[in-house]
Amino acid sequence: MNCNDAKDIVLTEFIDQEADELTNAELASHLNSCAECQQFAAEVKGKLVQPFADLELQDPPQEIWNNIEETINPEVKSLGIWGALKRLARLPRPVIAFNMALVVVLMLSVWVNQNKQQNIAVKTGDNQIDVLAYVIEETEFDYDSSSDFGTAIEEYFL
Amino acid sequence: MQDISEDILVAAGEGNVAAFKQVYDVYSRFVYNVALRMVKRPEEAQEITQDVFLIIHKKLKDFRYESSFKTWIYRITVNLTMNSLKRLKKRKNRETSYDEQYNLPSKENHGKAIMDKEYEGAVTQALLNALNSDQRMCVVLRSIQGLSYEEIAETLGVKINTVRSRLKRAREKMLSVKDEVLNNEL
């Protein structure tokens, strides 16, 4: 076995444990006598075998099954409001808590906004009265009691 | 992966949801992880997994048990995953930087973390990203899922020598990229 053949087998059957006994024996014999190929085999094991062996498989999220069940299960499909509520109950608690917190925050902001609007309306009303009073006070006019008009303002404007 | 009895498969094929859930419980991890390692996006992997099982549910009653049920599921998984990859590739921007292409972990976050498991996982995914989809699928099925050359060949519909050749080229590529990555990092 030459070095090219040895490296070829190291990259395939050897690390995948697919080699037959004869091939294994020939490879072992070559590796014993070739430091370069021995080093290559060690490098391949360290860089390509162990990292993949250490890789953790992930569990599929529960949501996947929930969606599948909803599609295939006629009972789940036809439950209507109760089905929807049941599905809500299946949500993880942090999701439910977050949604409730969001609703509370929204309601609070609407209430605060409404209060603000009322305050602004009152303040605006007050401001308007102040402006009017200023205008009235600052305006000079002669009040003629003999005129047909009643009040000073009517006299002024009319 | 444990085998599932024919009784359960028959019941699932007849619409028994509890039986189908058992099928899901046995194979969903395989399907999800193959999809995840290939498309790299959890939400896309979720969609693929969902679609795989909906197809299984639809076609289970017609399954003839002439071939291995396991291989049948593998095949559906591979086909849907590869279709999804093609769709994603069309959308993807071709002008990607080296880092984006290999999706390498940053030195800032992992400077201390040569031995850290998360870092190793990220490096492993970066190695997979360096491969074309055919090579990557072979590595995922062999090195992560532990399928034999024969099972991979049957799943992909190719010869065993083709599987062998793809694995060899994939590993040569990963060796060269890993050296480059480590040299740059250090």
PDB file of N, CA and C in Angstrom, chain B residues 9-100:
ATOM      1  N   LEU B   9     -47.322   1.392  12.367  1.00  0.00           N
ATOM      2  CA  LEU B   9     -47.322   2.062  11.064  1.00  0.00           C
ATOM      3  C   LEU B   9     -48.676   1.912  10.382  1.00  0.00           C
ATOM      4  N   VAL B  10     -49.233   0.722  10.485  1.00  0.00           N
ATOM      5  CA  VAL B  10     -50.549   0.483   9.869  1.00  0.00           C
ATOM      6  C   VAL B  10     -51.600   1.368  10.533  1.00  0.00           C
ATOM      7  N   ALA B  11     -51.572   1.390  11.866  1.00  0.00           N
ATOM      8  CA  ALA B  11     -52.546   2.219  12.605  1.00  0.00           C
ATOM      9  C   ALA B  11     -52.383   3.688  12.234  1.00  0.00           C
ATOM     10  N   ALA B  12     -51.124   4.121  12.139  1.00  0.00           N
ATOM     11  CA  ALA B  12     -50.863   5.524  11.784  1.00  0.00           C
ATOM     12  C   ALA B  12     -51.378   5.812  10.384  1.00  0.00           C
ATOM     13  N   GLY B  13     -51.189   4.847   9.499  1.00  0.00           N
ATOM     14  CA  GLY B  13     -51.658   5.002   8.123  1.00  0.00           C
ATOM     15  C   GLY B  13     -53.172   5.078   8.023  1.00  0.00           C
ATOM     16  N   GLU B  14     -53.839   4.456   9.014  1.00  0.00           N
ATOM     17  CA  GLU B  14     -55.310   4.478   9.012  1.00  0.00           C
ATOM     18  C   GLU B  14     -55.873   5.719   9.690  1.00  0.00           C
ATOM     19  N   GLY B  15     -54.976   6.584  10.148  1.00  0.00           N
ATOM     20  CA  GLY B  15     -55.424   7.856  10.710  1.00  0.00           C
ATOM     21  C   GLY B  15     -55.358   7.953  12.216  1.00  0.00           C
ATOM     22  N   ASN B  16     -54.793   6.924  12.856  1.00  0.00           N
ATOM     23  CA  ASN B  16     -54.674   6.948  14.316  1.00  0.00           C
ATOM     24  C   ASN B  16     -53.607   7.964  14.721  1.00  0.00           C
ATOM     25  N   VAL B  17     -54.028   9.042  15.344  1.00  0.00           N
ATOM     26  CA  VAL B  17     -53.102  10.145  15.635  1.00  0.00           C
ATOM     27  C   VAL B  17     -52.074   9.740  16.690  1.00  0.00           C
ATOM     28  N   ALA B  18     -52.522   8.960  17.678  1.00  0.00           N
ATOM     29  CA  ALA B  18     -51.585   8.533  18.727  1.00  0.00           C
ATOM     30  C   ALA B  18     -50.471   7.670  18.129  1.00  0.00           C
ATOM     31  N   ALA B  19     -50.845   6.801  17.187  1.00  0.00           N
ATOM     32  CA  ALA B  19     -49.847   5.952  16.525  1.00  0.00           C
ATOM     33  C   ALA B  19     -48.904   6.815  15.692  1.00  0.00           C
ATOM     34  N   PHE B  20     -49.466   7.793  15.015  1.00  0.00           N
ATOM     35  CA  PHE B  20     -48.620   8.662  14.194  1.00  0.00           C
ATOM     36  C   PHE B  20     -47.674   9.458  15.077  1.00  0.00           C
ATOM     37  N   LYS B  21     -48.136   9.824  16.269  1.00  0.00           N
ATOM     38  CA  LYS B  21     -47.262  10.552  17.208  1.00  0.00           C
ATOM     39  C   LYS B  21     -46.053   9.694  17.580  1.00  0.00           C
ATOM     40  N   GLN B  22     -46.263   8.397  17.685  1.00  0.00           N
ATOM     41  CA  GLN B  22     -45.136   7.505  17.986  1.00  0.00           C
ATOM     42  C   GLN B  22     -44.126   7.513  16.843  1.00  0.00           C
ATOM     43  N   VAL B  23     -44.634   7.507  15.636  1.00  0.00           N
ATOM     44  CA  VAL B  23     -43.743   7.584  14.465  1.00  0.00           C
ATOM     45  C   VAL B  23     -42.967   8.894  14.517  1.00  0.00           C
ATOM     46  N   TYR B  24     -43.682   9.963  14.823  1.00  0.00           N
ATOM     47  CA  TYR B  24     -43.053  11.285  14.923  1.00  0.00           C
ATOM     48  C   TYR B  24     -41.966  11.283  15.995  1.00  0.00           C
ATOM     49  N   ASP B  25     -42.280  10.716  17.145  1.00  0.00           N
ATOM     50  CA  ASP B  25     -41.324  10.727  18.261  1.00  0.00           C
ATOM     51  C   ASP B  25     -40.033   9.985  17.902  1.00  0.00           C
ATOM     52  N   VAL B  26     -40.157   8.921  17.115  1.00  0.00           N
ATOM     53  CA  VAL B  26     -38.974   8.120  16.760  1.00  0.00           C
ATOM     54  C   VAL B  26     -38.105   8.831  15.728  1.00  0.00           C
ATOM     55  N   TYR B  27     -38.717   9.471  14.755  1.00  0.00           N
ATOM     56  CA  TYR B  27     -37.948   9.978  13.602  1.00  0.00           C
ATOM     57  C   TYR B  27     -37.766  11.496  13.553  1.00  0.00           C
ATOM     58  N   SER B  28     -38.469  12.234  14.388  1.00  0.00           N
ATOM     59  CA  SER B  28     -38.433  13.692  14.259  1.00  0.00           C
ATOM     60  C   SER B  28     -37.045  14.275  14.538  1.00  0.00           C
ATOM     61  N   ARG B  29     -36.331  13.678  15.467  1.00  0.00           N
ATOM     62  CA  ARG B  29     -34.993  14.182  15.794  1.00  0.00           C
ATOM     63  C   ARG B  29     -34.068  14.075  14.585  1.00  0.00           C
ATOM     64  N   PHE B  30     -34.145  12.930  13.911  1.00  0.00           N
ATOM     65  CA  PHE B  30     -33.316  12.722  12.719  1.00  0.00           C
ATOM     66  C   PHE B  30     -33.666  13.784  11.669  1.00  0.00           C
ATOM     67  N   VAL B  31     -34.936  13.899  11.378  1.00  0.00           N
ATOM     68  CA  VAL B  31     -35.386  14.800  10.323  1.00  0.00           C
ATOM     69  C   VAL B  31     -34.979  16.239  10.639  1.00  0.00           C
ATOM     70  N   TYR B  32     -35.261  16.663  11.867  1.00  0.00           N
ATOM     71  CA  TYR B  32     -34.975  18.047  12.250  1.00  0.00           C
ATOM     72  C   TYR B  32     -33.482  18.349  12.180  1.00  0.00           C
ATOM     73  N   ASN B  33     -32.659  17.440  12.683  1.00  0.00           N
ATOM     74  CA  ASN B  33     -31.228  17.714  12.714  1.00  0.00           C
ATOM     75  C   ASN B  33     -30.581  17.675  11.336  1.00  0.00           C
ATOM     76  N   VAL B  34     -31.062  16.813  10.464  1.00  0.00           N
ATOM     77  CA  VAL B  34     -30.547  16.818   9.086  1.00  0.00           C
ATOM     78  C   VAL B  34     -30.898  18.154   8.433  1.00  0.00           C
ATOM     79  N   ALA B  35     -32.150  18.550   8.578  1.00  0.00           N
ATOM     80  CA  ALA B  35     -32.591  19.816   7.979  1.00  0.00           C
ATOM     81  C   ALA B  35     -31.803  20.989   8.567  1.00  0.00           C
ATOM     82  N   LEU B  36     -31.624  20.975   9.876  1.00  0.00           N
ATOM     83  CA  LEU B  36     -30.946  22.087  10.551  1.00  0.00           C
ATOM     84  C   LEU B  36     -29.498  22.227  10.093  1.00  0.00           C
ATOM     85  N   ARG B  37     -28.797  21.103   9.980  1.00  0.00           N
ATOM     86  CA  ARG B  37     -27.384  21.151   9.577  1.00  0.00           C
ATOM     87  C   ARG B  37     -27.240  21.535   8.118  1.00  0.00           C
ATOM     88  N   MET B  38     -28.275  21.272   7.329  1.00  0.00           N
ATOM     89  CA  MET B  38     -28.181  21.597   5.913  1.00  0.00           C
ATOM     90  C   MET B  38     -28.582  23.038   5.623  1.00  0.00           C
ATOM     91  N   VAL B  39     -29.698  23.493   6.199  1.00  0.00           N
ATOM     92  CA  VAL B  39     -30.175  24.833   5.861  1.00  0.00           C
ATOM     93  C   VAL B  39     -29.717  25.891   6.859  1.00  0.00           C
ATOM     94  N   LYS B  40     -29.280  25.460   8.031  1.00  0.00           N
ATOM     95  CA  LYS B  40     -28.696  26.326   9.062  1.00  0.00           C
ATOM     96  C   LYS B  40     -29.675  27.268   9.746  1.00  0.00           C
ATOM     97  N   ARG B  41     -30.916  27.304   9.308  1.00  0.00           N
ATOM     98  CA  ARG B  41     -31.881  28.213   9.920  1.00  0.00           C
ATOM     99  C   ARG B  41     -32.935  27.422  10.685  1.00  0.00           C
ATOM    100  N   PRO B  42     -33.065  27.621  11.981  1.00  0.00           N
ATOM    101  CA  PRO B  42     -34.033  26.819  12.758  1.00  0.00           C
ATOM    102  C   PRO B  42     -35.462  26.917  12.235  1.00  0.00           C
ATOM    103  N   GLU B  43     -35.879  28.133  11.814  1.00  0.00           N
ATOM    104  CA  GLU B  43     -37.277  28.266  11.374  1.00  0.00           C
ATOM    105  C   GLU B  43     -37.515  27.497  10.077  1.00  0.00           C
ATOM    106  N   GLU B  44     -36.503  27.500   9.193  1.00  0.00           N
ATOM    107  CA  GLU B  44     -36.611  26.745   7.946  1.00  0.00           C
ATOM    108  C   GLU B  44     -36.604  25.245   8.237  1.00  0.00           C
ATOM    109  N   ALA B  45     -35.747  24.849   9.181  1.00  0.00           N
ATOM    110  CA  ALA B  45     -35.663  23.431   9.566  1.00  0.00           C
ATOM    111  C   ALA B  45     -36.996  22.962  10.156  1.00  0.00           C
ATOM    112  N   GLN B  46     -37.636  23.850  10.915  1.00  0.00           N
ATOM    113  CA  GLN B  46     -38.948  23.501  11.490  1.00  0.00           C
ATOM    114  C   GLN B  46     -39.970  23.261  10.389  1.00  0.00           C
ATOM    115  N   GLU B  47     -39.939  24.143   9.397  1.00  0.00           N
ATOM    116  CA  GLU B  47     -40.899  24.016   8.289  1.00  0.00           C
ATOM    117  C   GLU B  47     -40.680  22.723   7.534  1.00  0.00           C
ATOM    118  N   ILE B  48     -39.396  22.424   7.286  1.00  0.00           N
ATOM    119  CA  ILE B  48     -39.075  21.194   6.553  1.00  0.00           C
ATOM    120  C   ILE B  48     -39.562  19.974   7.340  1.00  0.00           C
ATOM    121  N   THR B  49     -39.294  19.978   8.628  1.00  0.00           N
ATOM    122  CA  THR B  49     -39.700  18.841   9.478  1.00  0.00           C
ATOM    123  C   THR B  49     -41.214  18.661   9.431  1.00  0.00           C
ATOM    124  N   GLN B  50     -41.907  19.774   9.529  1.00  0.00           N
ATOM    125  CA  GLN B  50     -43.373  19.728   9.459  1.00  0.00           C
ATOM    126  C   GLN B  50     -43.824  19.127   8.141  1.00  0.00           C
ATOM    127  N   ASP B  51     -43.244  19.627   7.050  1.00  0.00           N
ATOM    128  CA  ASP B  51     -43.642  19.159   5.716  1.00  0.00           C
ATOM    129  C   ASP B  51     -43.343  17.678   5.541  1.00  0.00           C
ATOM    130  N   VAL B  52     -42.198  17.247   6.046  1.00  0.00           N
ATOM    131  CA  VAL B  52     -41.825  15.826   5.930  1.00  0.00           C
ATOM    132  C   VAL B  52     -42.904  14.955   6.573  1.00  0.00           C
ATOM    133  N   PHE B  53     -43.303  15.325   7.780  1.00  0.00           N
ATOM    134  CA  PHE B  53     -44.275  14.476   8.478  1.00  0.00           C
ATOM    135  C   PHE B  53     -45.679  14.583   7.899  1.00  0.00           C
ATOM    136  N   LEU B  54     -45.993  15.716   7.345  1.00  0.00           N
ATOM    137  CA  LEU B  54     -47.299  15.821   6.689  1.00  0.00           C
ATOM    138  C   LEU B  54     -47.339  14.944   5.436  1.00  0.00           C
ATOM    139  N   ILE B  55     -46.212  14.883   4.730  1.00  0.00           N
ATOM    140  CA  ILE B  55     -46.134  13.998   3.566  1.00  0.00           C
ATOM    141  C   ILE B  55     -46.223  12.543   4.010  1.00  0.00           C
ATOM    142  N   ILE B  56     -45.504  12.216   5.058  1.00  0.00           N
ATOM    143  CA  ILE B  56     -45.542  10.840   5.582  1.00  0.00           C
ATOM    144  C   ILE B  56     -46.968  10.475   5.966  1.00  0.00           C
ATOM    145  N   HIS B  57     -47.630  11.402   6.638  1.00  0.00           N
ATOM    146  CA  HIS B  57     -49.007  11.132   7.066  1.00  0.00           C
ATOM    147  C   HIS B  57     -49.925  10.884   5.868  1.00  0.00           C
ATOM    148  N   LYS B  58     -49.684  11.658   4.818  1.00  0.00           N
ATOM    149  CA  LYS B  58     -50.538  11.551   3.623  1.00  0.00           C
ATOM    150  C   LYS B  58     -50.286  10.236   2.884  1.00  0.00           C
ATOM    151  N   LYS B  59     -49.003   9.828   2.822  1.00  0.00           N
ATOM    152  CA  LYS B  59     -48.657   8.693   1.969  1.00  0.00           C
ATOM    153  C   LYS B  59     -48.494   7.373   2.714  1.00  0.00           C
ATOM    154  N   LEU B  60     -48.622   7.430   4.020  1.00  0.00           N
ATOM    155  CA  LEU B  60     -48.351   6.228   4.819  1.00  0.00           C
ATOM    156  C   LEU B  60     -49.283   5.076   4.468  1.00  0.00           C
ATOM    157  N   LYS B  61     -50.516   5.392   4.159  1.00  0.00           N
ATOM    158  CA  LYS B  61     -51.463   4.312   3.886  1.00  0.00           C
ATOM    159  C   LYS B  61     -51.100   3.588   2.583  1.00  0.00           C
ATOM    160  N   ASP B  62     -50.339   4.251   1.712  1.00  0.00           N
ATOM    161  CA  ASP B  62     -49.939   3.632   0.449  1.00  0.00           C
ATOM    162  C   ASP B  62     -48.571   2.969   0.533  1.00  0.00           C
ATOM    163  N   PHE B  63     -47.903   3.074   1.658  1.00  0.00           N
ATOM    164  CA  PHE B  63     -46.556   2.504   1.784  1.00  0.00           C
ATOM    165  C   PHE B  63     -46.650   0.988   1.801  1.00  0.00           C
ATOM    166  N   ARG B  64     -45.796   0.346   0.964  1.00  0.00           N
ATOM    167  CA  ARG B  64     -45.966  -1.092   0.729  1.00  0.00           C
ATOM    168  C   ARG B  64     -45.062  -1.970   1.593  1.00  0.00           C
ATOM    169  N   TYR B  65     -44.197  -1.366   2.359  1.00  0.00           N
ATOM    170  CA  TYR B  65     -43.271  -2.131   3.216  1.00  0.00           C
ATOM    171  C   TYR B  65     -42.358  -3.061   2.411  1.00  0.00           C
ATOM    172  N   GLU B  66     -42.151  -2.728   1.132  1.00  0.00           N
ATOM    173  CA  GLU B  66     -41.211  -3.524   0.337  1.00  0.00           C
ATOM    174  C   GLU B  66     -39.781  -3.038   0.593  1.00  0.00           C
ATOM    175  N   SER B  67     -39.665  -1.751   0.837  1.00  0.00           N
ATOM    176  CA  SER B  67     -38.354  -1.224   1.226  1.00  0.00           C
ATOM    177  C   SER B  67     -38.419  -0.799   2.692  1.00  0.00           C
ATOM    178  N   SER B  68     -37.294  -0.432   3.211  1.00  0.00           N
ATOM    179  CA  SER B  68     -37.231  -0.064   4.617  1.00  0.00           C
ATOM    180  C   SER B  68     -37.981   1.253   4.856  1.00  0.00           C
ATOM    181  N   PHE B  69     -38.784   1.256   5.915  1.00  0.00           N
ATOM    182  CA  PHE B  69     -39.537   2.466   6.244  1.00  0.00           C
ATOM    183  C   PHE B  69     -38.578   3.599   6.605  1.00  0.00           C
ATOM    184  N   LYS B  70     -37.512   3.203   7.289  1.00  0.00           N
ATOM    185  CA  LYS B  70     -36.489   4.171   7.711  1.00  0.00           C
ATOM    186  C   LYS B  70     -35.906   4.890   6.489  1.00  0.00           C
ATOM    187  N   THR B  71     -35.554   4.090   5.460  1.00  0.00           N
ATOM    188  CA  THR B  71     -34.960   4.660   4.246  1.00  0.00           C
ATOM    189  C   THR B  71     -35.958   5.572   3.543  1.00  0.00           C
ATOM    190  N   TRP B  72     -37.214   5.198   3.592  1.00  0.00           N
ATOM    191  CA  TRP B  72     -38.250   6.010   2.978  1.00  0.00           C
ATOM    192  C   TRP B  72     -38.306   7.391   3.623  1.00  0.00           C
ATOM    193  N   ILE B  73     -38.257   7.411   4.934  1.00  0.00           N
ATOM    194  CA  ILE B  73     -38.266   8.694   5.650  1.00  0.00           C
ATOM    195  C   ILE B  73     -36.994   9.485   5.346  1.00  0.00           C
ATOM    196  N   TYR B  74     -35.862   8.780   5.310  1.00  0.00           N
ATOM    197  CA  TYR B  74     -34.598   9.473   4.992  1.00  0.00           C
ATOM    198  C   TYR B  74     -34.712  10.152   3.636  1.00  0.00           C
ATOM    199  N   ARG B  75     -35.298   9.422   2.692  1.00  0.00           N
ATOM    200  CA  ARG B  75     -35.383   9.936   1.319  1.00  0.00           C
ATOM    201  C   ARG B  75     -36.258  11.179   1.255  1.00  0.00           C
ATOM    202  N   ILE B  76     -37.396  11.130   1.916  1.00  0.00           N
ATOM    203  CA  ILE B  76     -38.295  12.292   1.924  1.00  0.00           C
ATOM    204  C   ILE B  76     -37.576  13.489   2.553  1.00  0.00           C
ATOM    205  N   THR B  77     -36.868  13.213   3.650  1.00  0.00           N
ATOM    206  CA  THR B  77     -36.136  14.281   4.352  1.00  0.00           C
ATOM    207  C   THR B  77     -35.115  14.917   3.430  1.00  0.00           C
ATOM    208  N   VAL B  78     -34.327  14.083   2.769  1.00  0.00           N
ATOM    209  CA  VAL B  78     -33.267  14.588   1.890  1.00  0.00           C
ATOM    210  C   VAL B  78     -33.870  15.401   0.747  1.00  0.00           C
ATOM    211  N   ASN B  79     -34.923  14.873   0.135  1.00  0.00           N
ATOM    212  CA  ASN B  79     -35.533  15.567  -1.003  1.00  0.00           C
ATOM    213  C   ASN B  79     -36.073  16.930  -0.619  1.00  0.00           C
ATOM    214  N   LEU B  80     -36.808  16.988   0.474  1.00  0.00           N
ATOM    215  CA  LEU B  80     -37.379  18.274   0.891  1.00  0.00           C
ATOM    216  C   LEU B  80     -36.291  19.253   1.321  1.00  0.00           C
ATOM    217  N   THR B  81     -35.261  18.714   1.966  1.00  0.00           N
ATOM    218  CA  THR B  81     -34.167  19.583   2.415  1.00  0.00           C
ATOM    219  C   THR B  81     -33.426  20.169   1.222  1.00  0.00           C
ATOM    220  N   MET B  82     -33.138  19.328   0.243  1.00  0.00           N
ATOM    221  CA  MET B  82     -32.415  19.801  -0.939  1.00  0.00           C
ATOM    222  C   MET B  82     -33.252  20.814  -1.717  1.00  0.00           C
ATOM    223  N   ASN B  83     -34.567  20.592  -1.791  1.00  0.00           N
ATOM    224  CA  ASN B  83     -35.439  21.555  -2.472  1.00  0.00           C
ATOM    225  C   ASN B  83     -35.413  22.895  -1.758  1.00  0.00           C
ATOM    226  N   SER B  84     -35.439  22.822  -0.438  1.00  0.00           N
ATOM    227  CA  SER B  84     -35.413  24.042   0.360  1.00  0.00           C
ATOM    228  C   SER B  84     -34.097  24.785   0.150  1.00  0.00           C
ATOM    229  N   LEU B  85     -33.005  24.034   0.108  1.00  0.00           N
ATOM    230  CA  LEU B  85     -31.685  24.641  -0.105  1.00  0.00           C
ATOM    231  C   LEU B  85     -31.631  25.373  -1.441  1.00  0.00           C
ATOM    232  N   LYS B  86     -32.201  24.761  -2.464  1.00  0.00           N
ATOM    233  CA  LYS B  86     -32.196  25.390  -3.799  1.00  0.00           C
ATOM    234  C   LYS B  86     -32.950  26.707  -3.744  1.00  0.00           C
ATOM    235  N   ARG B  87     -34.077  26.700  -3.033  1.00  0.00           N
ATOM    236  CA  ARG B  87     -34.876  27.933  -2.920  1.00  0.00           C
ATOM    237  C   ARG B  87     -34.089  29.003  -2.178  1.00  0.00           C
ATOM    238  N   LEU B  88     -33.420  28.595  -1.101  1.00  0.00           N
ATOM    239  CA  LEU B  88     -32.655  29.551  -0.298  1.00  0.00           C
ATOM    240  C   LEU B  88     -31.478  30.105  -1.079  1.00  0.00           C
ATOM    241  N   LYS B  89     -30.844  29.258  -1.868  1.00  0.00           N
ATOM    242  CA  LYS B  89     -29.690  29.700  -2.645  1.00  0.00           C
ATOM    243  C   LYS B  89     -30.098  30.759  -3.652  1.00  0.00           C
ATOM    244  N   LYS B  90     -31.255  30.597  -4.226  1.00  0.00           N
ATOM    245  CA  LYS B  90     -31.717  31.578  -5.232  1.00  0.00           C
ATOM    246  C   LYS B  90     -31.894  32.942  -4.607  1.00  0.00           C
ATOM    247  N   ARG B  91     -32.339  32.949  -3.335  1.00  0.00           N
ATOM    248  CA  ARG B  91     -32.591  34.218  -2.655  1.00  0.00           C
ATOM    249  C   ARG B  91     -31.317  34.844  -2.116  1.00  0.00           C
ATOM    250  N   LYS B  92     -30.312  33.985  -1.888  1.00  0.00           N
ATOM    251  CA  LYS B  92     -29.114  34.445  -1.176  1.00  0.00           C
ATOM    252  C   LYS B  92     -28.292  35.364  -2.050  1.00  0.00           C
ATOM    253  N   ASN B  93     -27.686  36.367  -1.426  1.00  0.00           N
ATOM    254  CA  ASN B  93     -26.794  37.289  -2.100  1.00  0.00           C
ATOM    255  C   ASN B  93     -25.507  36.576  -2.441  1.00  0.00           C
ATOM    256  N   ARG B  94     -25.067  36.628  -3.701  1.00  0.00           N
ATOM    257  CA  ARG B  94     -23.858  35.926  -4.080  1.00  0.00           C
ATOM    258  C   ARG B  94     -22.589  36.562  -3.552  1.00  0.00           C
ATOM    259  N   GLU B  95     -22.652  37.900  -3.328  1.00  0.00           N
ATOM    260  CA  GLU B  95     -21.451  38.567  -2.881  1.00  0.00           C
ATOM    261  C   GLU B  95     -21.340  38.455  -1.376  1.00  0.00           C
ATOM    262  N   THR B  96     -20.772  37.384  -0.894  1.00  0.00           N
ATOM    263  CA  THR B  96     -20.622  37.221   0.549  1.00  0.00           C
ATOM    264  C   THR B  96     -19.153  37.293   0.912  1.00  0.00           C
ATOM    265  N   SER B  97     -18.904  37.824   2.084  1.00  0.00           N
ATOM    266  CA  SER B  97     -17.513  37.880   2.539  1.00  0.00           C
ATOM    267  C   SER B  97     -17.081  36.488   2.997  1.00  0.00           C
ATOM    268  N   TYR B  98     -15.812  36.348   3.215  1.00  0.00           N
ATOM    269  CA  TYR B  98     -15.257  35.074   3.684  1.00  0.00           C
ATOM    270  C   TYR B  98     -15.966  34.639   4.960  1.00  0.00           C
ATOM    271  N   ASP B  99     -16.099  35.593   5.887  1.00  0.00           N
ATOM    272  CA  ASP B  99     -16.711  35.250   7.166  1.00  0.00           C
ATOM    273  C   ASP B  99     -18.161  34.839   7.010  1.00  0.00           C
ATOM    274  N   GLU B 100     -18.900  35.551   6.137  1.00  0.00           N
ATOM    275  CA  GLU B 100     -20.303  35.212   5.948  1.00  0.00           C
ATOM    276  C   GLU B 100     -20.431  33.850   5.299  1.00  0.00           C
TER     277      GLU B 100
END
